[in-house]
CSV table of C-alpha atoms in Angstrom, one decimal:
chain,number,residue,atom,x,y,z
A,14,UNK,CA,159.8,133.7,99.1
A,15,UNK,CA,161.8,130.9,100.5
A,16,UNK,CA,161.6,129.8,104.4
A,17,UNK,CA,164.9,131.1,105.0
A,18,UNK,CA,164.1,134.1,103.5
A,19,UNK,CA,161.1,134.8,105.3
A,20,UNK,CA,162.8,133.6,108.9
A,21,UNK,CA,165.6,136.0,108.0
A,22,UNK,CA,163.2,139.1,107.2
A,23,UNK,CA,161.2,138.2,110.5
A,24,UNK,CA,164.3,138.7,112.4
A,25,UNK,CA,165.4,141.9,110.4
A,26,UNK,CA,162.2,143.3,111.5
A,27,UNK,CA,162.5,142.2,115.0
A,28,UNK,CA,166.0,144.0,115.3
A,29,UNK,CA,165.0,147.0,113.6
A,30,UNK,CA,162.1,147.6,116.0
A,31,UNK,CA,159.7,146.9,113.1
A,32,UNK,CA,157.8,143.5,114.4
A,33,UNK,CA,156.4,145.2,117.7
A,34,UNK,CA,155.2,148.7,118.7
A,35,UNK,CA,157.2,150.9,121.0
A,36,UNK,CA,155.3,151.9,124.4
A,37,UNK,CA,156.7,155.4,126.1
A,38,UNK,CA,155.9,153.8,129.3
A,39,UNK,CA,158.5,151.1,129.3
A,40,UNK,CA,161.5,153.5,128.9
A,41,UNK,CA,164.5,153.6,126.6
A,42,UNK,CA,167.2,151.4,125.6
A,43,UNK,CA,169.4,154.5,127.1
A,44,UNK,CA,168.1,153.9,130.4
A,45,UNK,CA,168.8,150.4,130.4
A,46,UNK,CA,172.1,150.7,129.1
A,47,UNK,CA,173.0,153.0,131.7
A,48,UNK,CA,171.5,150.5,134.4
A,49,UNK,CA,173.9,147.4,132.7
A,50,UNK,CA,177.0,149.6,133.0
A,51,UNK,CA,176.2,150.6,136.6
A,52,UNK,CA,175.8,146.8,137.6
A,53,UNK,CA,178.5,145.5,135.3
A,54,UNK,CA,181.0,147.7,137.1
A,55,UNK,CA,180.1,147.1,140.7
A,56,UNK,CA,180.5,143.1,139.6
A,57,UNK,CA,183.8,144.2,138.2
A,58,UNK,CA,184.9,145.9,141.5
A,59,UNK,CA,183.6,142.9,143.6
A,60,UNK,CA,186.1,140.5,141.5
A,61,UNK,CA,182.5,138.6,140.3
A,62,UNK,CA,183.3,139.3,136.6
A,63,UNK,CA,186.4,139.9,134.5
A,64,UNK,CA,186.6,143.3,132.9
A,65,UNK,CA,185.7,142.8,129.0
A,66,UNK,CA,188.7,142.7,126.6
A,67,UNK,CA,188.3,146.3,124.6
A,68,UNK,CA,186.4,145.9,121.4
A,69,UNK,CA,188.3,146.3,117.8
A,70,UNK,CA,188.7,150.2,116.7
A,71,UNK,CA,188.5,148.9,112.6
A,72,UNK,CA,187.2,151.5,111.1
A,73,UNK,CA,184.5,149.1,109.5
A,74,UNK,CA,183.2,148.7,112.7
A,75,UNK,CA,182.1,152.4,113.2
A,76,UNK,CA,178.8,153.3,111.2
A,77,UNK,CA,175.5,152.1,112.7
A,78,UNK,CA,174.4,149.2,110.4
A,79,UNK,CA,170.7,150.4,110.2
A,80,UNK,CA,167.8,152.6,111.8
A,81,UNK,CA,166.1,152.3,114.9
A,82,UNK,CA,163.6,153.6,116.8
A,83,UNK,CA,164.5,156.7,118.9
A,84,UNK,CA,163.6,154.7,122.1
A,85,UNK,CA,166.3,152.4,121.3
A,86,UNK,CA,170.1,152.9,121.3
A,87,UNK,CA,172.9,151.4,119.2
A,88,UNK,CA,175.4,149.3,121.9
A,89,UNK,CA,178.6,147.6,121.6
A,90,UNK,CA,178.1,144.0,122.3
A,91,UNK,CA,181.0,143.7,124.6
A,92,UNK,CA,179.4,146.7,126.9
A,93,UNK,CA,176.2,144.6,127.2
A,94,UNK,CA,177.3,140.9,127.6
A,95,UNK,CA,179.7,139.1,130.5
A,96,UNK,CA,182.1,136.9,128.6
A,97,UNK,CA,182.8,133.7,130.5
A,98,UNK,CA,185.3,132.4,127.8
A,99,UNK,CA,187.9,131.6,130.4
A,100,UNK,CA,185.9,128.6,132.1
A,101,UNK,CA,185.8,126.7,129.0
A,102,UNK,CA,187.7,123.5,128.8
A,103,UNK,CA,188.4,121.4,125.1
A,104,UNK,CA,188.5,117.7,125.8
A,105,UNK,CA,189.7,115.7,122.9
A,106,UNK,CA,187.4,113.0,120.9
A,107,UNK,CA,189.5,110.1,122.4
A,108,UNK,CA,189.0,111.4,126.0
A,109,UNK,CA,185.6,111.7,125.7
A,110,UNK,CA,185.2,108.3,123.9
A,111,UNK,CA,186.6,107.0,127.5
A,112,UNK,CA,183.7,109.0,129.3
A,113,UNK,CA,180.2,108.1,129.9
A,114,UNK,CA,177.4,110.2,128.1
A,115,UNK,CA,175.5,112.2,130.4
A,116,UNK,CA,175.8,116.1,129.9
A,117,UNK,CA,175.7,118.2,126.7
A,118,UNK,CA,178.9,118.9,125.0
A,119,UNK,CA,178.9,121.9,123.2
A,120,UNK,CA,181.1,123.3,120.2
A,121,UNK,CA,181.1,126.1,117.7
A,122,UNK,CA,177.7,124.9,116.0
A,123,UNK,CA,175.9,123.8,118.9
A,124,UNK,CA,175.8,120.1,120.6
A,125,UNK,CA,178.4,117.9,119.3
A,126,UNK,CA,179.0,115.3,122.0
A,127,UNK,CA,178.0,114.3,125.7
A,128,UNK,CA,180.3,113.8,128.7
A,129,UNK,CA,180.1,113.0,132.3
A,130,UNK,CA,180.5,116.0,133.9
A,131,UNK,CA,179.5,119.8,133.5
A,132,UNK,CA,181.3,123.1,133.7
A,133,UNK,CA,177.8,125.6,133.5
A,134,UNK,CA,174.7,125.4,135.2
A,135,UNK,CA,173.5,128.4,134.0
A,136,UNK,CA,171.1,129.7,130.9
A,137,UNK,CA,174.0,131.4,128.8
A,138,UNK,CA,174.3,132.1,125.0
A,139,UNK,CA,176.9,130.6,122.9
A,140,UNK,CA,178.3,131.9,120.0
A,141,UNK,CA,180.7,129.8,117.6
A,142,UNK,CA,184.3,131.2,117.7
A,143,UNK,CA,185.8,129.8,114.5
A,144,UNK,CA,184.6,127.1,112.1
A,145,UNK,CA,183.3,127.7,108.1
A,146,UNK,CA,179.7,128.1,110.0
A,147,UNK,CA,180.8,131.8,110.7
A,148,UNK,CA,180.5,132.5,107.2
A,149,UNK,CA,178.4,130.0,105.2
A,150,UNK,CA,175.6,130.1,108.4
A,151,UNK,CA,174.3,126.7,107.6
A,152,UNK,CA,173.2,126.4,111.1
A,153,UNK,CA,172.5,129.2,113.4
A,154,UNK,CA,175.8,130.8,114.9
A,155,UNK,CA,174.2,131.7,118.4
A,156,UNK,CA,172.0,129.5,120.4
A,157,UNK,CA,171.1,129.4,124.4
A,158,UNK,CA,172.4,126.5,126.3
A,159,UNK,CA,170.7,125.6,129.4
A,160,UNK,CA,170.9,123.2,132.2
A,161,UNK,CA,174.2,121.5,132.7
A,162,UNK,CA,176.6,121.2,130.3
A,163,UNK,CA,180.3,121.3,129.0
A,164,UNK,CA,181.7,124.0,126.3
A,165,UNK,CA,185.1,123.7,124.8
A,166,UNK,CA,186.9,126.5,123.4
A,167,UNK,CA,185.4,126.9,119.8
A,168,UNK,CA,182.3,128.5,121.3
A,169,UNK,CA,182.1,132.0,123.2
A,170,UNK,CA,180.1,131.6,126.4
A,171,UNK,CA,178.1,134.8,127.6
A,172,UNK,CA,176.6,135.9,130.6
A,173,UNK,CA,173.8,138.9,131.3
A,174,UNK,CA,173.1,141.3,134.0
A,175,UNK,CA,170.0,143.1,134.7
A,176,UNK,CA,168.1,140.6,133.1
A,177,UNK,CA,168.9,141.5,129.8
A,178,UNK,CA,167.1,139.4,127.4
A,179,UNK,CA,169.5,136.4,125.9
A,180,UNK,CA,167.3,135.3,123.4
A,181,UNK,CA,167.0,138.8,122.4
A,182,UNK,CA,170.8,138.8,121.7
A,183,UNK,CA,170.8,135.4,120.4
A,184,UNK,CA,168.2,136.4,117.6
A,185,UNK,CA,169.8,139.5,117.2
A,186,UNK,CA,173.2,137.6,116.2
A,187,UNK,CA,171.5,135.0,113.9
A,188,UNK,CA,170.0,137.9,112.1
A,189,UNK,CA,173.1,139.9,111.1
A,190,UNK,CA,176.2,139.0,108.8
A,191,UNK,CA,179.1,138.3,110.9
A,192,UNK,CA,181.6,138.4,108.1
A,193,UNK,CA,183.1,142.2,109.0
A,194,UNK,CA,183.8,140.7,112.3
A,195,UNK,CA,185.4,137.6,111.0
A,196,UNK,CA,189.2,136.8,110.3
A,197,UNK,CA,191.0,134.4,108.0
A,198,UNK,CA,189.1,132.2,105.3
A,199,UNK,CA,190.3,129.1,105.3
A,200,UNK,CA,190.0,129.2,108.8
A,201,UNK,CA,187.5,131.6,110.1
A,202,UNK,CA,187.6,133.1,113.3
A,203,UNK,CA,185.7,135.6,115.3
A,204,UNK,CA,188.0,136.7,118.3
A,205,UNK,CA,186.6,138.3,121.8
A,206,UNK,CA,188.2,141.7,120.1
A,207,UNK,CA,186.0,141.8,117.0
A,208,UNK,CA,182.9,140.2,118.6
A,209,UNK,CA,182.9,142.9,121.5
A,210,UNK,CA,182.7,145.0,118.5
A,211,UNK,CA,179.3,143.9,117.2
A,212,UNK,CA,176.7,146.9,117.5
A,213,UNK,CA,173.7,145.7,119.2
A,214,UNK,CA,170.4,147.4,118.6
A,215,UNK,CA,169.1,147.6,122.3
A,216,UNK,CA,165.2,148.2,122.9
A,217,UNK,CA,163.9,148.8,126.2
A,218,UNK,CA,163.8,145.4,128.7
A,219,UNK,CA,160.1,145.3,128.3
A,220,UNK,CA,160.0,145.7,124.6
A,221,UNK,CA,163.0,142.8,124.3
A,222,UNK,CA,160.3,140.5,125.9
A,223,UNK,CA,157.7,141.3,123.6
A,224,UNK,CA,160.0,141.0,120.3
A,225,UNK,CA,161.0,137.7,121.8
A,226,UNK,CA,157.2,136.4,122.2
A,227,UNK,CA,156.4,137.8,118.7
A,228,UNK,CA,158.9,135.8,117.3
A,229,UNK,CA,158.5,132.5,118.9
A,230,UNK,CA,154.7,133.2,117.7
A,231,UNK,CA,155.6,133.5,114.4
A,232,UNK,CA,158.3,130.9,113.8
A,233,UNK,CA,156.2,128.1,113.9
A,234,UNK,CA,154.2,129.4,111.0
A,235,UNK,CA,157.7,129.7,109.4
A,236,UNK,CA,157.9,126.0,109.8
A,237,UNK,CA,154.8,125.2,108.5
A,238,UNK,CA,155.2,127.5,105.7
A,239,UNK,CA,158.7,125.3,105.2
A,240,UNK,CA,157.0,121.9,104.9
A,241,UNK,CA,154.4,123.1,102.3
A,242,UNK,CA,157.1,125.0,100.4
A,243,UNK,CA,159.5,121.7,100.6
A,244,UNK,CA,156.3,120.1,99.0
A,245,UNK,CA,155.8,123.0,96.4
A,246,UNK,CA,159.1,122.8,95.4
A,247,UNK,CA,158.7,119.2,94.7
A,248,UNK,CA,155.8,119.4,92.9
A,249,UNK,CA,157.7,121.9,90.8
A,250,UNK,CA,160.4,120.2,90.1
A,251,UNK,CA,158.4,116.8,89.1
A,252,UNK,CA,155.5,118.9,87.5
A,253,UNK,CA,157.6,119.8,83.9
A,254,UNK,CA,158.9,115.9,83.6
A,255,UNK,CA,155.3,114.8,84.6
A,256,UNK,CA,153.7,117.2,82.0
A,257,UNK,CA,156.2,115.8,79.5
A,258,UNK,CA,155.0,112.4,80.1
A,259,UNK,CA,151.7,113.0,80.2
A,260,UNK,CA,151.6,115.2,76.4
A,261,UNK,CA,153.9,111.8,75.0
A,262,UNK,CA,151.1,109.3,76.7
A,263,UNK,CA,148.0,111.1,75.1
A,264,UNK,CA,149.9,111.5,71.7
A,265,UNK,CA,150.3,107.6,71.3
A,266,UNK,CA,147.0,107.2,72.7
A,267,UNK,CA,144.9,109.2,69.8
A,268,UNK,CA,144.3,112.2,72.0
A,269,UNK,CA,146.5,114.6,71.3
A,270,UNK,CA,145.0,116.0,67.7
A,271,UNK,CA,141.9,114.9,66.4
A,272,UNK,CA,141.7,112.4,63.8
A,273,UNK,CA,140.8,113.1,60.1
A,274,UNK,CA,138.9,110.5,58.0
A,275,UNK,CA,140.6,111.7,54.6
A,276,UNK,CA,144.3,110.7,56.5
A,277,UNK,CA,143.3,107.3,55.7
A,278,UNK,CA,143.9,104.4,58.5
A,279,UNK,CA,146.8,102.8,60.3
A,280,UNK,CA,145.6,99.6,58.9
A,281,UNK,CA,146.6,100.9,55.2
A,282,UNK,CA,150.0,102.6,56.0
A,283,UNK,CA,150.4,99.2,57.8
A,284,UNK,CA,149.7,97.1,54.4
A,285,UNK,CA,151.9,100.1,52.2
A,286,UNK,CA,155.0,99.2,54.8
A,287,UNK,CA,154.7,95.4,54.5
A,288,UNK,CA,154.9,95.6,50.6
A,289,UNK,CA,157.8,98.1,51.2
A,290,UNK,CA,159.4,95.7,53.7
A,291,UNK,CA,158.7,92.7,51.1
A,292,UNK,CA,160.1,94.6,48.1
A,293,UNK,CA,163.4,95.1,50.4
A,294,UNK,CA,163.6,91.7,51.3
A,295,UNK,CA,163.6,90.5,48.0
A,296,UNK,CA,166.3,92.9,46.7
A,297,UNK,CA,168.3,91.4,49.5
A,298,UNK,CA,168.6,95.0,51.1
A,299,UNK,CA,167.3,94.0,54.5
A,300,UNK,CA,167.0,90.3,56.1
A,301,UNK,CA,163.9,88.5,56.9
A,302,UNK,CA,163.0,88.5,60.5
A,303,UNK,CA,161.7,85.6,62.3
A,304,UNK,CA,157.9,85.8,62.1
A,305,UNK,CA,156.7,87.0,65.8
A,306,UNK,CA,153.4,86.1,67.4
A,307,UNK,CA,150.3,87.7,66.6
A,308,UNK,CA,149.4,90.3,69.1
A,309,UNK,CA,147.0,89.3,72.1
A,310,UNK,CA,144.5,91.1,73.9
A,311,UNK,CA,146.2,90.6,77.1
A,312,UNK,CA,149.4,92.8,75.2
A,313,UNK,CA,147.7,95.8,74.5
A,314,UNK,CA,148.4,98.5,77.3
A,315,UNK,CA,145.3,101.0,76.5
A,316,UNK,CA,142.9,102.0,73.7
A,317,UNK,CA,143.4,103.8,70.5
A,318,UNK,CA,141.2,105.2,67.5
A,319,UNK,CA,139.4,103.2,65.3
A,320,UNK,CA,141.6,104.3,62.5
A,321,UNK,CA,144.7,103.1,64.2
A,322,UNK,CA,146.2,100.0,64.4
A,323,UNK,CA,148.4,97.9,66.4
A,324,UNK,CA,152.0,96.4,65.2
A,325,UNK,CA,155.1,95.2,66.8
A,326,UNK,CA,158.0,97.4,65.9
A,327,UNK,CA,159.8,94.6,63.9
A,328,UNK,CA,157.1,94.7,61.1
A,329,UNK,CA,157.7,98.7,61.0
A,330,UNK,CA,161.5,99.2,61.2
A,331,UNK,CA,164.6,97.7,60.5
A,332,UNK,CA,167.1,97.6,63.5
A,333,UNK,CA,171.0,97.7,63.2
A,334,UNK,CA,173.0,96.6,66.3
A,335,UNK,CA,176.2,98.3,67.1
A,336,UNK,CA,179.7,96.8,67.1
A,337,UNK,CA,182.5,97.9,69.5
A,338,UNK,CA,186.4,98.6,68.2
A,339,UNK,CA,189.3,98.5,69.6
A,340,UNK,CA,191.5,101.8,70.1
A,341,UNK,CA,193.7,101.1,67.5
A,342,UNK,CA,190.7,101.3,65.0
A,343,UNK,CA,189.6,104.8,65.6
A,344,UNK,CA,191.0,108.0,65.6
A,345,UNK,CA,190.2,111.4,66.9
A,346,UNK,CA,191.9,113.1,63.6
A,347,UNK,CA,188.5,113.4,61.7
A,348,UNK,CA,189.7,110.4,59.2
A,349,UNK,CA,187.1,108.1,58.2
A,350,UNK,CA,183.4,108.1,59.2
A,351,UNK,CA,182.3,109.2,62.9
A,352,UNK,CA,182.3,106.6,65.3
A,353,UNK,CA,179.2,107.1,67.8
A,354,UNK,CA,180.0,105.2,71.4
A,355,UNK,CA,177.1,106.0,73.8
A,356,UNK,CA,175.0,108.6,75.6
A,357,UNK,CA,177.6,111.0,76.1
A,358,UNK,CA,177.7,111.0,72.3
A,359,UNK,CA,174.1,112.3,72.3
A,360,UNK,CA,173.3,115.9,74.1
A,361,UNK,CA,169.5,117.4,73.9
A,362,UNK,CA,169.0,115.6,70.8
A,363,UNK,CA,171.9,116.4,68.9
A,364,UNK,CA,174.9,113.8,68.0
A,365,UNK,CA,178.2,114.8,69.1
A,366,UNK,CA,181.3,113.4,67.0
A,367,UNK,CA,184.8,113.2,68.7
A,368,UNK,CA,185.7,110.0,67.3
A,369,UNK,CA,186.1,108.5,63.4
A,370,UNK,CA,187.0,105.3,62.2
A,371,UNK,CA,187.9,103.8,58.7
A,372,UNK,CA,186.8,100.1,59.6
A,373,UNK,CA,183.0,100.6,60.0
A,374,UNK,CA,180.9,97.8,60.1
A,375,UNK,CA,178.0,98.4,61.7
A,376,UNK,CA,176.4,101.6,60.0
A,377,UNK,CA,173.5,103.9,60.7
A,378,UNK,CA,172.5,106.5,58.6
A,379,UNK,CA,170.9,109.9,58.3
A,380,UNK,CA,167.0,109.8,59.6
A,381,UNK,CA,167.5,106.7,61.8
A,382,UNK,CA,167.1,106.9,65.3
A,383,UNK,CA,169.9,106.2,67.6
A,384,UNK,CA,168.8,104.6,70.4
A,385,UNK,CA,171.3,103.8,73.6
A,386,UNK,CA,170.6,100.4,74.6
A,387,UNK,CA,173.7,100.0,77.3
A,388,UNK,CA,174.5,102.0,80.1
A,389,UNK,CA,172.7,105.0,80.0
A,390,UNK,CA,169.2,103.9,78.2
A,391,UNK,CA,167.2,105.7,76.5
A,392,UNK,CA,168.6,108.6,75.3
A,393,UNK,CA,167.9,109.6,71.4
A,394,UNK,CA,168.5,111.5,68.6
A,395,UNK,CA,167.8,111.5,64.8
A,396,UNK,CA,170.7,111.2,62.9
A,397,UNK,CA,171.8,113.9,60.7
A,398,UNK,CA,175.1,112.7,59.4
A,399,UNK,CA,174.7,110.6,56.2
A,400,UNK,CA,176.7,107.6,57.8
A,401,UNK,CA,178.3,106.6,61.0
A,402,UNK,CA,179.6,103.5,62.7
A,403,UNK,CA,177.8,102.7,65.9
A,404,UNK,CA,179.0,101.0,69.0
A,405,UNK,CA,177.4,98.1,71.4
A,406,UNK,CA,175.7,100.7,73.4
A,407,UNK,CA,173.8,101.9,70.6
A,408,UNK,CA,171.0,100.7,68.5
A,409,UNK,CA,170.1,102.3,64.8
A,410,UNK,CA,166.3,101.9,64.4
A,411,UNK,CA,165.3,102.9,60.9
A,412,UNK,CA,161.7,103.0,59.7
A,413,UNK,CA,160.6,101.2,56.6
A,414,UNK,CA,158.4,103.1,54.3
A,415,UNK,CA,156.2,105.8,54.9
A,416,UNK,CA,156.3,106.3,58.7
A,417,UNK,CA,157.7,109.1,60.7
A,418,UNK,CA,160.9,108.8,62.4
A,419,UNK,CA,160.1,111.5,64.8
A,420,UNK,CA,156.7,109.7,65.5
A,421,UNK,CA,158.9,106.2,66.1
A,422,UNK,CA,161.1,108.6,68.3
A,423,UNK,CA,158.0,109.5,70.6
A,424,UNK,CA,156.7,106.0,70.9
A,425,UNK,CA,159.9,104.8,72.1
A,426,UNK,CA,160.0,107.8,74.7
A,427,UNK,CA,157.0,106.6,76.3
A,428,UNK,CA,158.6,102.5,76.4
A,429,UNK,CA,162.1,103.5,77.7
A,430,UNK,CA,160.6,102.7,81.7
A,431,UNK,CA,159.4,99.4,80.8
A,432,UNK,CA,161.7,98.3,78.5
A,433,UNK,CA,164.6,99.1,81.5
A,434,UNK,CA,162.1,97.2,83.7
A,435,UNK,CA,162.1,94.1,81.1
A,436,UNK,CA,165.8,94.2,81.6
A,437,UNK,CA,167.4,90.8,82.4
A,438,UNK,CA,171.1,92.0,82.5
A,439,UNK,CA,172.7,93.3,85.7
A,440,UNK,CA,173.9,96.3,84.0
A,441,UNK,CA,171.2,98.4,82.6
A,442,UNK,CA,170.4,97.3,78.9
A,443,UNK,CA,167.9,96.9,76.5
A,444,UNK,CA,168.1,93.8,73.9
A,445,UNK,CA,167.1,94.3,70.2
A,446,UNK,CA,164.1,91.3,71.0
A,447,UNK,CA,162.8,94.0,73.5
A,448,UNK,CA,162.5,96.8,71.0
A,449,UNK,CA,161.2,94.7,67.8
A,450,UNK,CA,158.6,92.5,70.0
A,451,UNK,CA,157.2,95.8,71.7
A,452,UNK,CA,154.1,97.4,70.4
A,453,UNK,CA,153.6,100.7,68.3
A,454,UNK,CA,150.2,102.1,67.9
A,455,UNK,CA,150.0,103.1,64.8
A,456,UNK,CA,148.2,106.1,63.1
A,457,UNK,CA,147.9,107.3,59.5
A,458,UNK,CA,151.5,109.2,58.2
A,459,UNK,CA,149.7,112.7,58.0
A,460,UNK,CA,148.5,112.4,61.9
A,461,UNK,CA,151.9,111.5,62.4
A,462,UNK,CA,153.0,114.4,61.6
A,463,UNK,CA,150.5,116.5,63.0
A,464,UNK,CA,151.0,115.0,66.2
A,465,UNK,CA,154.9,115.5,66.3
A,466,UNK,CA,154.3,119.0,65.2
A,467,UNK,CA,152.1,119.3,68.4
A,468,UNK,CA,154.4,117.7,70.6
A,469,UNK,CA,157.1,120.3,69.3
A,470,UNK,CA,155.0,123.0,70.3
A,471,UNK,CA,153.9,122.1,73.6
A,472,UNK,CA,157.3,120.5,75.0
A,473,UNK,CA,158.8,123.9,75.4
A,474,UNK,CA,156.8,125.0,77.4
A,475,UNK,CA,157.6,122.5,80.1
A,476,UNK,CA,161.2,123.3,79.7
A,477,UNK,CA,160.0,127.1,80.7
A,478,UNK,CA,158.5,125.5,83.5
A,479,UNK,CA,161.9,124.0,85.2
A,480,UNK,CA,163.2,127.8,85.3
């Protein structure tokens, strides 16, 4: 239950007579109603208050909205309250800006400014007359104004007699939907006629006081709950992503699956890869890379199993950078090979194709990792198309020899944050050297496959936590 739902439940219980017990010695709502009618008629005859406008006879307003205790009475809003709307005076923003800021200036949703004079010096109930908040209820629609203040023509001003508890009426209005009493959608408005038709569940006066006291006792606990709830929401929002990061971190540290002696070592795999790389260089299928510095102890970020080996990416992959094309070199008519331009072409590991070209130069092939290196950095997919052309925003990372492309993808996923941090360009981007010089912890091939299988088993659980 959200804090808003809990707060609404407390108010609903309050106006339905379920928050405090009924006490016979406190009388009935009917008795209080009769006292209010006598007092109001006296004030009207004496000219101290104006006779209220009749309430709307709209058939939608005729039925009681919920059950109440036998000692309570449903009463129309206009029968209980004294309207003082005629005393309101609007003041334009430009005029207010010329005046000293001393007294609160109220509008439909509460205090909106200050002004150098006041219209009221009583504790009164204000209810928004117009505005989207009547329906959206993003803030309370009813509120108590105290002291000296000014009210414009966007809030109804209500007084009470016979010591009617205005706080109870305020909570009551904030507990119910005002939608039936509101006209207009583009410019929602609740006029006096409709407002006076609202049903108020009227308890005896002493019970009103006890209800208000109980609400005010409980609402601070709701506020505390809201703070805890927000923290929990933040935790729940971050937890799935943090769990995913932990799984990937455990994977590349050799802590996700056990090591098996019969599967060999990372060193043996590394030597096989180097032999394959030399063969491809001799056959001129790949270019010879410049030799890179040996890996120093200071570069090693964490411990790995003894059967694994640290290597630079340049020693186990071939990297193809992309090239942009001018609009006249590609089409949307399925002519040529697919042209992959950036992160917008990669969604949830799938490659979306919406452009084609007959002038391809920078090729990626089936089984390559497409890695976005400009703009939205770090989006990846393993290419399933036989052959595509890639734009400058993408690199194609191609494993050499017997190394799992999906394991490479796992390692890259853990490196994205540090690669971004190392980027020297103002526009987010990763240079090819950033990838080639990065370290990869290399387990035996069979263990790589088991790691990938375990990740594929666990990551869907993280996705479920987001729902």
